[in-house]
GROMACS .gro file of C-alpha atoms in nm:
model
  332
    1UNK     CA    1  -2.606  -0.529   0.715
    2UNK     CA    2  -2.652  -0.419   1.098
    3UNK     CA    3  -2.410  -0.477   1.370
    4UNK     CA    4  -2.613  -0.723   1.534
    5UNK     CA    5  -2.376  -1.043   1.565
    6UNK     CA    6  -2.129  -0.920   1.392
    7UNK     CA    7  -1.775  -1.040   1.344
    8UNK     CA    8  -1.554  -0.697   1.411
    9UNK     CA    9  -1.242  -0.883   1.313
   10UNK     CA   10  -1.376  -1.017   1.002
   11UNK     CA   11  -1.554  -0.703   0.913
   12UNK     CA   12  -1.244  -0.503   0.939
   13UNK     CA   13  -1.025  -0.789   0.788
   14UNK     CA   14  -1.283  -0.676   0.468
   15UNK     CA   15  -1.260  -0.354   0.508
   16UNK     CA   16  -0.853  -0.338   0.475
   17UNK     CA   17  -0.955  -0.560   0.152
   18UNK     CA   18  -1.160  -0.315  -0.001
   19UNK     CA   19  -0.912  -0.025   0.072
   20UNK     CA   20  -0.591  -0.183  -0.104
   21UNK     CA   21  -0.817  -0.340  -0.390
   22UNK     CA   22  -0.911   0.032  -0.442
   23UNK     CA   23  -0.602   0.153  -0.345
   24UNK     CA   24  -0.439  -0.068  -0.614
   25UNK     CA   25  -0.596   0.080  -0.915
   26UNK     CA   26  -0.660   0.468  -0.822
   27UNK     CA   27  -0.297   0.517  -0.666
   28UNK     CA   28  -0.123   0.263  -0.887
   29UNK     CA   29  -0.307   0.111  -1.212
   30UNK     CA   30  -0.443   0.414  -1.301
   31UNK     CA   31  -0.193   0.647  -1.208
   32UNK     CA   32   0.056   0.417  -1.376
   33UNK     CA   33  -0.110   0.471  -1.743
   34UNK     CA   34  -0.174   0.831  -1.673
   35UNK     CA   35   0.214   0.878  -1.678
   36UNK     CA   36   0.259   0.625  -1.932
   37UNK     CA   37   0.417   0.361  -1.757
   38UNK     CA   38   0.076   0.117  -1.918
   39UNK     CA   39   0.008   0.171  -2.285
   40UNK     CA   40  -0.274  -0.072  -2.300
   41UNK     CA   41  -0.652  -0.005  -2.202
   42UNK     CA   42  -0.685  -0.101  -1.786
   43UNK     CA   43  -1.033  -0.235  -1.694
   44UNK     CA   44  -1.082  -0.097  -1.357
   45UNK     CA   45  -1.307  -0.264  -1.107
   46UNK     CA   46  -1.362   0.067  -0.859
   47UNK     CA   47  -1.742  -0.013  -0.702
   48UNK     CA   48  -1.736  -0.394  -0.718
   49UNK     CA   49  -1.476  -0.430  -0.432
   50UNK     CA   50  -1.716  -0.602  -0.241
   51UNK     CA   51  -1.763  -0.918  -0.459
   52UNK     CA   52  -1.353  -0.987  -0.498
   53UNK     CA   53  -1.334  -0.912  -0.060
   54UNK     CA   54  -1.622  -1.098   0.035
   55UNK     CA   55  -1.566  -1.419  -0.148
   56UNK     CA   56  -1.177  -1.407  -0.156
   57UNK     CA   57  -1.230  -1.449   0.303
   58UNK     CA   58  -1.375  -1.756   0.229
   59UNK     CA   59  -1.086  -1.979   0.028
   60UNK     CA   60  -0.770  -2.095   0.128
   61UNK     CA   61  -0.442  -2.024  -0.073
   62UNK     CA   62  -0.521  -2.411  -0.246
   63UNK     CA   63  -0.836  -2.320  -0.367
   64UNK     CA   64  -0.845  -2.238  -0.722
   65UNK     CA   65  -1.003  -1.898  -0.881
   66UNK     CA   66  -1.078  -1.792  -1.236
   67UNK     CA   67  -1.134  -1.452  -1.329
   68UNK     CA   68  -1.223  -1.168  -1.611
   69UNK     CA   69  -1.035  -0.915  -1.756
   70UNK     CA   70  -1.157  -0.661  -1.481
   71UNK     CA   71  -0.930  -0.885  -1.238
   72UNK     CA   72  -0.760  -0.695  -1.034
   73UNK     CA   73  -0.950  -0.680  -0.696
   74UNK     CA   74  -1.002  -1.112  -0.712
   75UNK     CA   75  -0.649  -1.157  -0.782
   76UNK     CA   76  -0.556  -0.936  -0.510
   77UNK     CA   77  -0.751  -1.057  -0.285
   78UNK     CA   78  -0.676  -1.426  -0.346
   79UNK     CA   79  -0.328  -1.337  -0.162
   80UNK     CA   80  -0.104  -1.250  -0.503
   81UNK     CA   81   0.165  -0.960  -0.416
   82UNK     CA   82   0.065  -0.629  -0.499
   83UNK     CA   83   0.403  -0.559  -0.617
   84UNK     CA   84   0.411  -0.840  -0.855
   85UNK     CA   85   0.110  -0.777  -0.967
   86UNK     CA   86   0.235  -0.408  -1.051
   87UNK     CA   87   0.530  -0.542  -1.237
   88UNK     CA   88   0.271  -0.741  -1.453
   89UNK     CA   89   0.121  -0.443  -1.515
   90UNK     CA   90   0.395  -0.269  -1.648
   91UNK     CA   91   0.583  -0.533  -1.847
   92UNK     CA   92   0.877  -0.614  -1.558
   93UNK     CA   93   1.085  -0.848  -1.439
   94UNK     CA   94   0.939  -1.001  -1.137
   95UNK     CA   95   0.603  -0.961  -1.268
   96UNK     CA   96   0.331  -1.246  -1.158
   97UNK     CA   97   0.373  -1.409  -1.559
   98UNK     CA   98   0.752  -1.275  -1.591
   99UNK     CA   99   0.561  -0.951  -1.738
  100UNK     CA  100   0.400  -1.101  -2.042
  101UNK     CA  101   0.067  -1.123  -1.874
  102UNK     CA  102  -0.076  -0.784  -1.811
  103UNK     CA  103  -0.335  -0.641  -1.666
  104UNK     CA  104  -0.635  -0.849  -1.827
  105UNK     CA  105  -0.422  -1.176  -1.802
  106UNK     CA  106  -0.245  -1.228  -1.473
  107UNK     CA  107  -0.222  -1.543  -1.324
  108UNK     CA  108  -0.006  -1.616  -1.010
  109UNK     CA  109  -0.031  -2.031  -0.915
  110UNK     CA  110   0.092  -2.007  -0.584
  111UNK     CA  111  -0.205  -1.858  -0.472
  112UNK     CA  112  -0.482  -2.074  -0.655
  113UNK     CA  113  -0.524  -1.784  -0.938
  114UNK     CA  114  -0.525  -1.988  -1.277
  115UNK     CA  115  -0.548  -1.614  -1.472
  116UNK     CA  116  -0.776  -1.350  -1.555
  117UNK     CA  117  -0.913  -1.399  -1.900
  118UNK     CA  118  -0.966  -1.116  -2.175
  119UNK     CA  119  -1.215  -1.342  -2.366
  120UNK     CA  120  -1.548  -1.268  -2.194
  121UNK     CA  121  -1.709  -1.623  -2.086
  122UNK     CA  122  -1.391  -1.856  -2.169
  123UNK     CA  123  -1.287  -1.847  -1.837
  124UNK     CA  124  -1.638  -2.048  -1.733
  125UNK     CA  125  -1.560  -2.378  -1.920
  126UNK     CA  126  -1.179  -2.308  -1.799
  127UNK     CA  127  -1.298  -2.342  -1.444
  128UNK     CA  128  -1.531  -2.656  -1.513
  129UNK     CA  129  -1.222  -2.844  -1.607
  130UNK     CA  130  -1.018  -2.759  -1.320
  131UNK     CA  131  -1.298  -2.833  -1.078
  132UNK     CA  132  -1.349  -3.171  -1.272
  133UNK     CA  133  -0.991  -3.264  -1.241
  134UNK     CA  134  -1.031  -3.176  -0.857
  135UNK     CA  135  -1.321  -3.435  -0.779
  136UNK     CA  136  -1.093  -3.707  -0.998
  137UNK     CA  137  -0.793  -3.650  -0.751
  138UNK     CA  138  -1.090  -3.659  -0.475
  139UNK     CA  139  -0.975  -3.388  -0.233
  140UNK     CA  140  -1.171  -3.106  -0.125
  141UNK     CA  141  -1.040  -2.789  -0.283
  142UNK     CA  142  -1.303  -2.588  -0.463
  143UNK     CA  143  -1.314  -2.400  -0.765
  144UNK     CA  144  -1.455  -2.025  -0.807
  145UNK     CA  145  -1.509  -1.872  -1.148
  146UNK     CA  146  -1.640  -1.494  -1.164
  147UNK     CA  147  -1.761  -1.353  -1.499
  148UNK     CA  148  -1.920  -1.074  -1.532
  149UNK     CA  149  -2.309  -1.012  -1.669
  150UNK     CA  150  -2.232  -0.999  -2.053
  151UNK     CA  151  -2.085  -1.397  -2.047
  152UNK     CA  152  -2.413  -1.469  -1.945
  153UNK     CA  153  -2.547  -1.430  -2.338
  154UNK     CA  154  -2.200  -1.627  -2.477
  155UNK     CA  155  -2.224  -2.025  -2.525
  156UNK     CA  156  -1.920  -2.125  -2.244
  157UNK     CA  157  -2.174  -2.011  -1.984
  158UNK     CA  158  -2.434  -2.303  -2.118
  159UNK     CA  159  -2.204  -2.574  -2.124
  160UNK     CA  160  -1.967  -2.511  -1.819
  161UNK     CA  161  -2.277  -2.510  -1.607
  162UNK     CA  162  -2.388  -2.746  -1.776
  163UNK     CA  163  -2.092  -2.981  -1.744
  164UNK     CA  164  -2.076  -2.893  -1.383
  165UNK     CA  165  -2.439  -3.008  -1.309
  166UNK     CA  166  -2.386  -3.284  -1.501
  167UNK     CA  167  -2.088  -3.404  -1.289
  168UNK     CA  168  -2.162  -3.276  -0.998
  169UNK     CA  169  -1.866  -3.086  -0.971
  170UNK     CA  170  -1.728  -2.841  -0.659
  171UNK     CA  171  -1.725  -2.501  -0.839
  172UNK     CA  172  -1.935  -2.197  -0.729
  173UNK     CA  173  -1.968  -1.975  -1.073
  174UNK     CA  174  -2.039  -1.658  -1.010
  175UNK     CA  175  -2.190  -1.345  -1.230
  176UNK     CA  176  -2.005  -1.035  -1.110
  177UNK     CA  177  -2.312  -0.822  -1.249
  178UNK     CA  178  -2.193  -0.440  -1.274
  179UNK     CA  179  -2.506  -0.381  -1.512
  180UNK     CA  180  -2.336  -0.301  -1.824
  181UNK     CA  181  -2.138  -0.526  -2.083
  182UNK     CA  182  -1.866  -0.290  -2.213
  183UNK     CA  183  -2.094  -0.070  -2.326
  184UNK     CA  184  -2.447  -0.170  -2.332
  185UNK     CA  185  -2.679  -0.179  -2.046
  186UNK     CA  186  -2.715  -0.564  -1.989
  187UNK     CA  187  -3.088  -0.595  -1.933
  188UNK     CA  188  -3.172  -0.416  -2.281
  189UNK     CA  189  -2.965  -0.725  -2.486
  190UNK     CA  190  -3.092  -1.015  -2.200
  191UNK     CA  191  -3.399  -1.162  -2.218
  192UNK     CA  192  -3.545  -1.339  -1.945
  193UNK     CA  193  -3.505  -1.319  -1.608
  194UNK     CA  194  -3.157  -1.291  -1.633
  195UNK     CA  195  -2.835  -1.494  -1.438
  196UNK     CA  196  -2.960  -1.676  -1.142
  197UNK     CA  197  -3.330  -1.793  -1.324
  198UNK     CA  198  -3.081  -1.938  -1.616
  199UNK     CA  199  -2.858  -2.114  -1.369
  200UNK     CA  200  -3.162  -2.240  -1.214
  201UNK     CA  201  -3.273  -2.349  -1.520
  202UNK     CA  202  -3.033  -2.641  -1.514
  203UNK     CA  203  -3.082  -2.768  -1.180
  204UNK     CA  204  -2.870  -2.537  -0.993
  205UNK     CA  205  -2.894  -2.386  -0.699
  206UNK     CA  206  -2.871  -1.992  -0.748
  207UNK     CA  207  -2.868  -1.697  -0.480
  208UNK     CA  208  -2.887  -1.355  -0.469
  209UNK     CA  209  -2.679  -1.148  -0.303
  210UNK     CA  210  -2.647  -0.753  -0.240
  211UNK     CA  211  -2.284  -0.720  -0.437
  212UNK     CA  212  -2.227  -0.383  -0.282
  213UNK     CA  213  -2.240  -0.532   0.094
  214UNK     CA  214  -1.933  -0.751   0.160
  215UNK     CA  215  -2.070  -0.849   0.531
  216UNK     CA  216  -2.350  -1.050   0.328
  217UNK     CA  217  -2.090  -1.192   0.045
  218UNK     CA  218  -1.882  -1.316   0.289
  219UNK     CA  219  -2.143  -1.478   0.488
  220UNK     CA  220  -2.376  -1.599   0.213
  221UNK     CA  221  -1.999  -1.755   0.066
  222UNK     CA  222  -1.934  -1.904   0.387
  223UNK     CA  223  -2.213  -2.146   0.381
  224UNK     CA  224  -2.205  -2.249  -0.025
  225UNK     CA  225  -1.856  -2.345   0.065
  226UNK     CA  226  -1.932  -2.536   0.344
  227UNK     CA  227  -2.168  -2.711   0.116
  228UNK     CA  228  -1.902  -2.756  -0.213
  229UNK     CA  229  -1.629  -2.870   0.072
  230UNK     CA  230  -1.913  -3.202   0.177
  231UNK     CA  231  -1.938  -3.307  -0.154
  232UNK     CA  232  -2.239  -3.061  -0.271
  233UNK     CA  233  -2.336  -2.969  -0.621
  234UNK     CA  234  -2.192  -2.723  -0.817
  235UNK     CA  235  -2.354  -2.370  -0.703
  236UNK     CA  236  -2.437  -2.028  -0.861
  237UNK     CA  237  -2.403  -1.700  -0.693
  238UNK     CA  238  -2.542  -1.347  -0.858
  239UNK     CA  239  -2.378  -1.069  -0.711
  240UNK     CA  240  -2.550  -0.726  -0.823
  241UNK     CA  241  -2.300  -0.446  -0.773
  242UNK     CA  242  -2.177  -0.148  -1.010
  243UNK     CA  243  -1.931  -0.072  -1.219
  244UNK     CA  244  -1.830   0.330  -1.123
  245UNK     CA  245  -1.580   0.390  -1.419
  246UNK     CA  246  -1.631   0.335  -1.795
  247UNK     CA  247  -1.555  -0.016  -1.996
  248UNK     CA  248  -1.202   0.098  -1.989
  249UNK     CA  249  -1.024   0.391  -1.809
  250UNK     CA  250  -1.016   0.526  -2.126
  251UNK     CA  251  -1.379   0.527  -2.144
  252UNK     CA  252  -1.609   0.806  -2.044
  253UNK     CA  253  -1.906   0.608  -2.019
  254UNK     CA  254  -2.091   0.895  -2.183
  255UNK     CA  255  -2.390   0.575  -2.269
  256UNK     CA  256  -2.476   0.630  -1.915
  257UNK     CA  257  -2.719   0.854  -1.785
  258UNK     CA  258  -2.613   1.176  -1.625
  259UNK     CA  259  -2.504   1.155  -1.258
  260UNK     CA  260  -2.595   0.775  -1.245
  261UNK     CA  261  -2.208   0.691  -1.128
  262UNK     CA  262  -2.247   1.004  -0.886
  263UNK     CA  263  -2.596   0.892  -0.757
  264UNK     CA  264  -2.465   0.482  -0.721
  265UNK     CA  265  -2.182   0.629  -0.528
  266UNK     CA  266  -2.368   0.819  -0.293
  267UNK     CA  267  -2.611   0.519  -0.202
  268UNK     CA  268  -2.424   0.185  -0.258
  269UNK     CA  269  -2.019   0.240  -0.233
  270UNK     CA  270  -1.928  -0.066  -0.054
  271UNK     CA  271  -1.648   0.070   0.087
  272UNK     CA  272  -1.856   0.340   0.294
  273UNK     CA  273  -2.106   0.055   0.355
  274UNK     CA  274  -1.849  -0.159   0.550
  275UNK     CA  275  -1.722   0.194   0.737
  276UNK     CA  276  -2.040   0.259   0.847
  277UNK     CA  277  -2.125  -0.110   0.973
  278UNK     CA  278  -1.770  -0.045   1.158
  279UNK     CA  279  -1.866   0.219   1.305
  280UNK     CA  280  -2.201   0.107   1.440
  281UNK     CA  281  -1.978  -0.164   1.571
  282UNK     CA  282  -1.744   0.060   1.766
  283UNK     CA  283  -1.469   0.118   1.564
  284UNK     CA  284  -1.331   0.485   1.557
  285UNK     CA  285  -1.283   0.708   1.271
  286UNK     CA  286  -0.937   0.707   1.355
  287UNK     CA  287  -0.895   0.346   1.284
  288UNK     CA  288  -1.086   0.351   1.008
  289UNK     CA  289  -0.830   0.616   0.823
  290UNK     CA  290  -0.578   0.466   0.903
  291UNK     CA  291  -0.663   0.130   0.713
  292UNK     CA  292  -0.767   0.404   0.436
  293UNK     CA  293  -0.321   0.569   0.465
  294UNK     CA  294  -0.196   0.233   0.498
  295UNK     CA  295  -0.335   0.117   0.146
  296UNK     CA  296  -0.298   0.377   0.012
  297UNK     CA  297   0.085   0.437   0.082
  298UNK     CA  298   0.108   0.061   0.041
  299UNK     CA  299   0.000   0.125  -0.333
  300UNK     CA  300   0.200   0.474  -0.396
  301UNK     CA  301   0.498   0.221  -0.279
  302UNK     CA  302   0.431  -0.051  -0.526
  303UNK     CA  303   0.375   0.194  -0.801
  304UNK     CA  304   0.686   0.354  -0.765
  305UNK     CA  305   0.939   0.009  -0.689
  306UNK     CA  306   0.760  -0.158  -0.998
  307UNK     CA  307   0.855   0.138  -1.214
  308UNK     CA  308   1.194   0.116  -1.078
  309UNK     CA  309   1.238  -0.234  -1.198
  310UNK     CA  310   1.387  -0.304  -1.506
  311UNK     CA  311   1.228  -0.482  -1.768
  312UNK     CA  312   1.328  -0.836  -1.805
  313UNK     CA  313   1.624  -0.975  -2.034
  314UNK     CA  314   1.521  -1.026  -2.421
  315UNK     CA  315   1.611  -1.370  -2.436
  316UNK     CA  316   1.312  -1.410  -2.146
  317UNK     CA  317   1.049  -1.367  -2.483
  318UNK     CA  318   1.151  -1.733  -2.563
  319UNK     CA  319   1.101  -1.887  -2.287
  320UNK     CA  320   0.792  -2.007  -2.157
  321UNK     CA  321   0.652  -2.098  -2.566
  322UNK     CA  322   0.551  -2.407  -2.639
  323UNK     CA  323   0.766  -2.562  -2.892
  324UNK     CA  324   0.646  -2.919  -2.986
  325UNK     CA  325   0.816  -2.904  -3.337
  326UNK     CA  326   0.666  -2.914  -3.695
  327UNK     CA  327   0.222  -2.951  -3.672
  328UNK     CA  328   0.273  -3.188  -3.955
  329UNK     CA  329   0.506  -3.411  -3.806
  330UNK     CA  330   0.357  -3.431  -3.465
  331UNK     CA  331  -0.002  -3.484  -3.628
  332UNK     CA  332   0.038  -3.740  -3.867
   0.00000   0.00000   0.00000
């Protein structure tokens, strides 16, 4: 995106985004299960900043989000502490679900985030019933659910959309499409023309969008909520962006071709995109790494006060369980 009209307040407010979401899981996530601190598998979002910044500018704290279990960046950016987030992480008191969550299943409610989901499409028809229960208490919150290219080929996708056409319901869904489903490239296993023709399919209207330049996210964002917020239909967003690390960051993606992550970085990073539009707007270099320090120190911070925390008490592991009494009693 050029400079031309642009919003140097907003674009930086993106920017800083961008830098903590990545800031987050280089200085913190992954350094955090490199010294052991996580001994499950981390999903790392590092390329796809764009999609969690750009969207995230355009909800309040009410709104309600659904995410994946590459999470991170949309939770972030939907205004949950990065230190409690960190603590969820690594299994501490404090954490955003007491630490029982994780890394593929935080959720934080004060901030509209009903929880990342680590079954791939089940977070779709998740986020149709929340945005259904919105338009029956008739106020104008709005409901965004990102999944990620693979849920596209999994029944939820089908019928949440379809329920939400159906109804007529205030939800934006929206296919976070890094190319590859854990470890297959998504257009050999999709036939078709893929996410947006399949939305559009069932009567819904589906864009397009550059997932690598957050100016055009944010803006393209802007007006579908403007539309959900008067009472439009239900809306579908494809976001095309790329996923630099493997399935996991235990992964080493060798599936890929050679160089591909190099050459993606090199052209698309969206981080370097939204620099460069800065900079074409006037801001200095200076500036600019200094948003770079301040995330990351913010994230070298949280690593280390997280770790310091202790774990919670064991008689936290019974609370929070549903406990309704015998199945047989309270069926029949």
């Amino acid at each position: 995106m050029t400079s031309a009209g642009h919003n140097f307040e907003r674009g930086r407010s993106l920017l800083e985004m961008m830098e903590r979401i990545r800031a987050f899981e280089e200085q913190a996530c992954l350094a955090a299960e490199r010294d052991k601190l996580v001994l499950g598998a981390i999903h790392p979002s590092i390329g796809q900043e764009a999609v969690a910044a750009g969207i995230m500018h355009n909800l309040s704290k009410e709104d309600i989000l659904l995410s994946t279990h590459r999470g991170h960046g949309h939770t972030l950016a939907k205004g949950a502490s990065s230190l409690a987030m960190m603590r969820e992480l690594l299994g501490r008191e404090g954490g955003c679900c007491g630490g029982k969550g994780g890394s593929m299943h935080i959720a934080d409610f004060d901030v509209g985030m009903l929880g990342a989901n680590g079954v791939v499409g089940a977070n779709i028809t998740i986020a149709a019933g929340a945005a259904h229960a919105i338009k029956l208490l008739g106020d104008t919150r709005i409901v965004v659910d990102i999944f990620g290219d693979g849920a596209i080929n999994r029944g939820p996708f089908l019928e949440g959309i379809n329920w939400a056409v159906v109804f007529k319901l205030p939800i934006l869904f929206v296919c976070e499409d890094n190319q590859y489903s854990a470890t297959t490239r998504t257009a050999s296993m999709t036939a078709g023309e893929g996410a947006a023709a399949r939305a559009a399919s069932l009567g819904m209207r589906a864009t397009t969008v550059d997932g690598n330049d957050v100016e055009a996210i944010a803006d393209t964002v802007a007006d579908i909520a403007a539309r959900l917020r008067a009472g439009g239909p239900p809306e579908f967003l494809h976001a095309k962006t790329y996923r630099r690390t493997g399935h996991t960051s235990f992964d080493p993606a060798t599936y890929r071709p050679a160089n591909e992550s190099t050459e993606e970085e090199k052209k698309n990073d969206p981080i370097k995109r939204q620099r460069a539009v800065l900079v074409a707007a006037g801001m200095s270099e200076v500036n600019l790494q200094s948003l770079h320090e301040n995330a990351q120190k913010e994230m070298i911070d949280v690593l280390k006060k997280a770790a310091d925390t202790p774990f919670p008490a064991s008689e936290t592991a019974f609370q929070d369980v549903q406990d309704i009494g015998s199945p047989a009693v309270e069926a029949y």
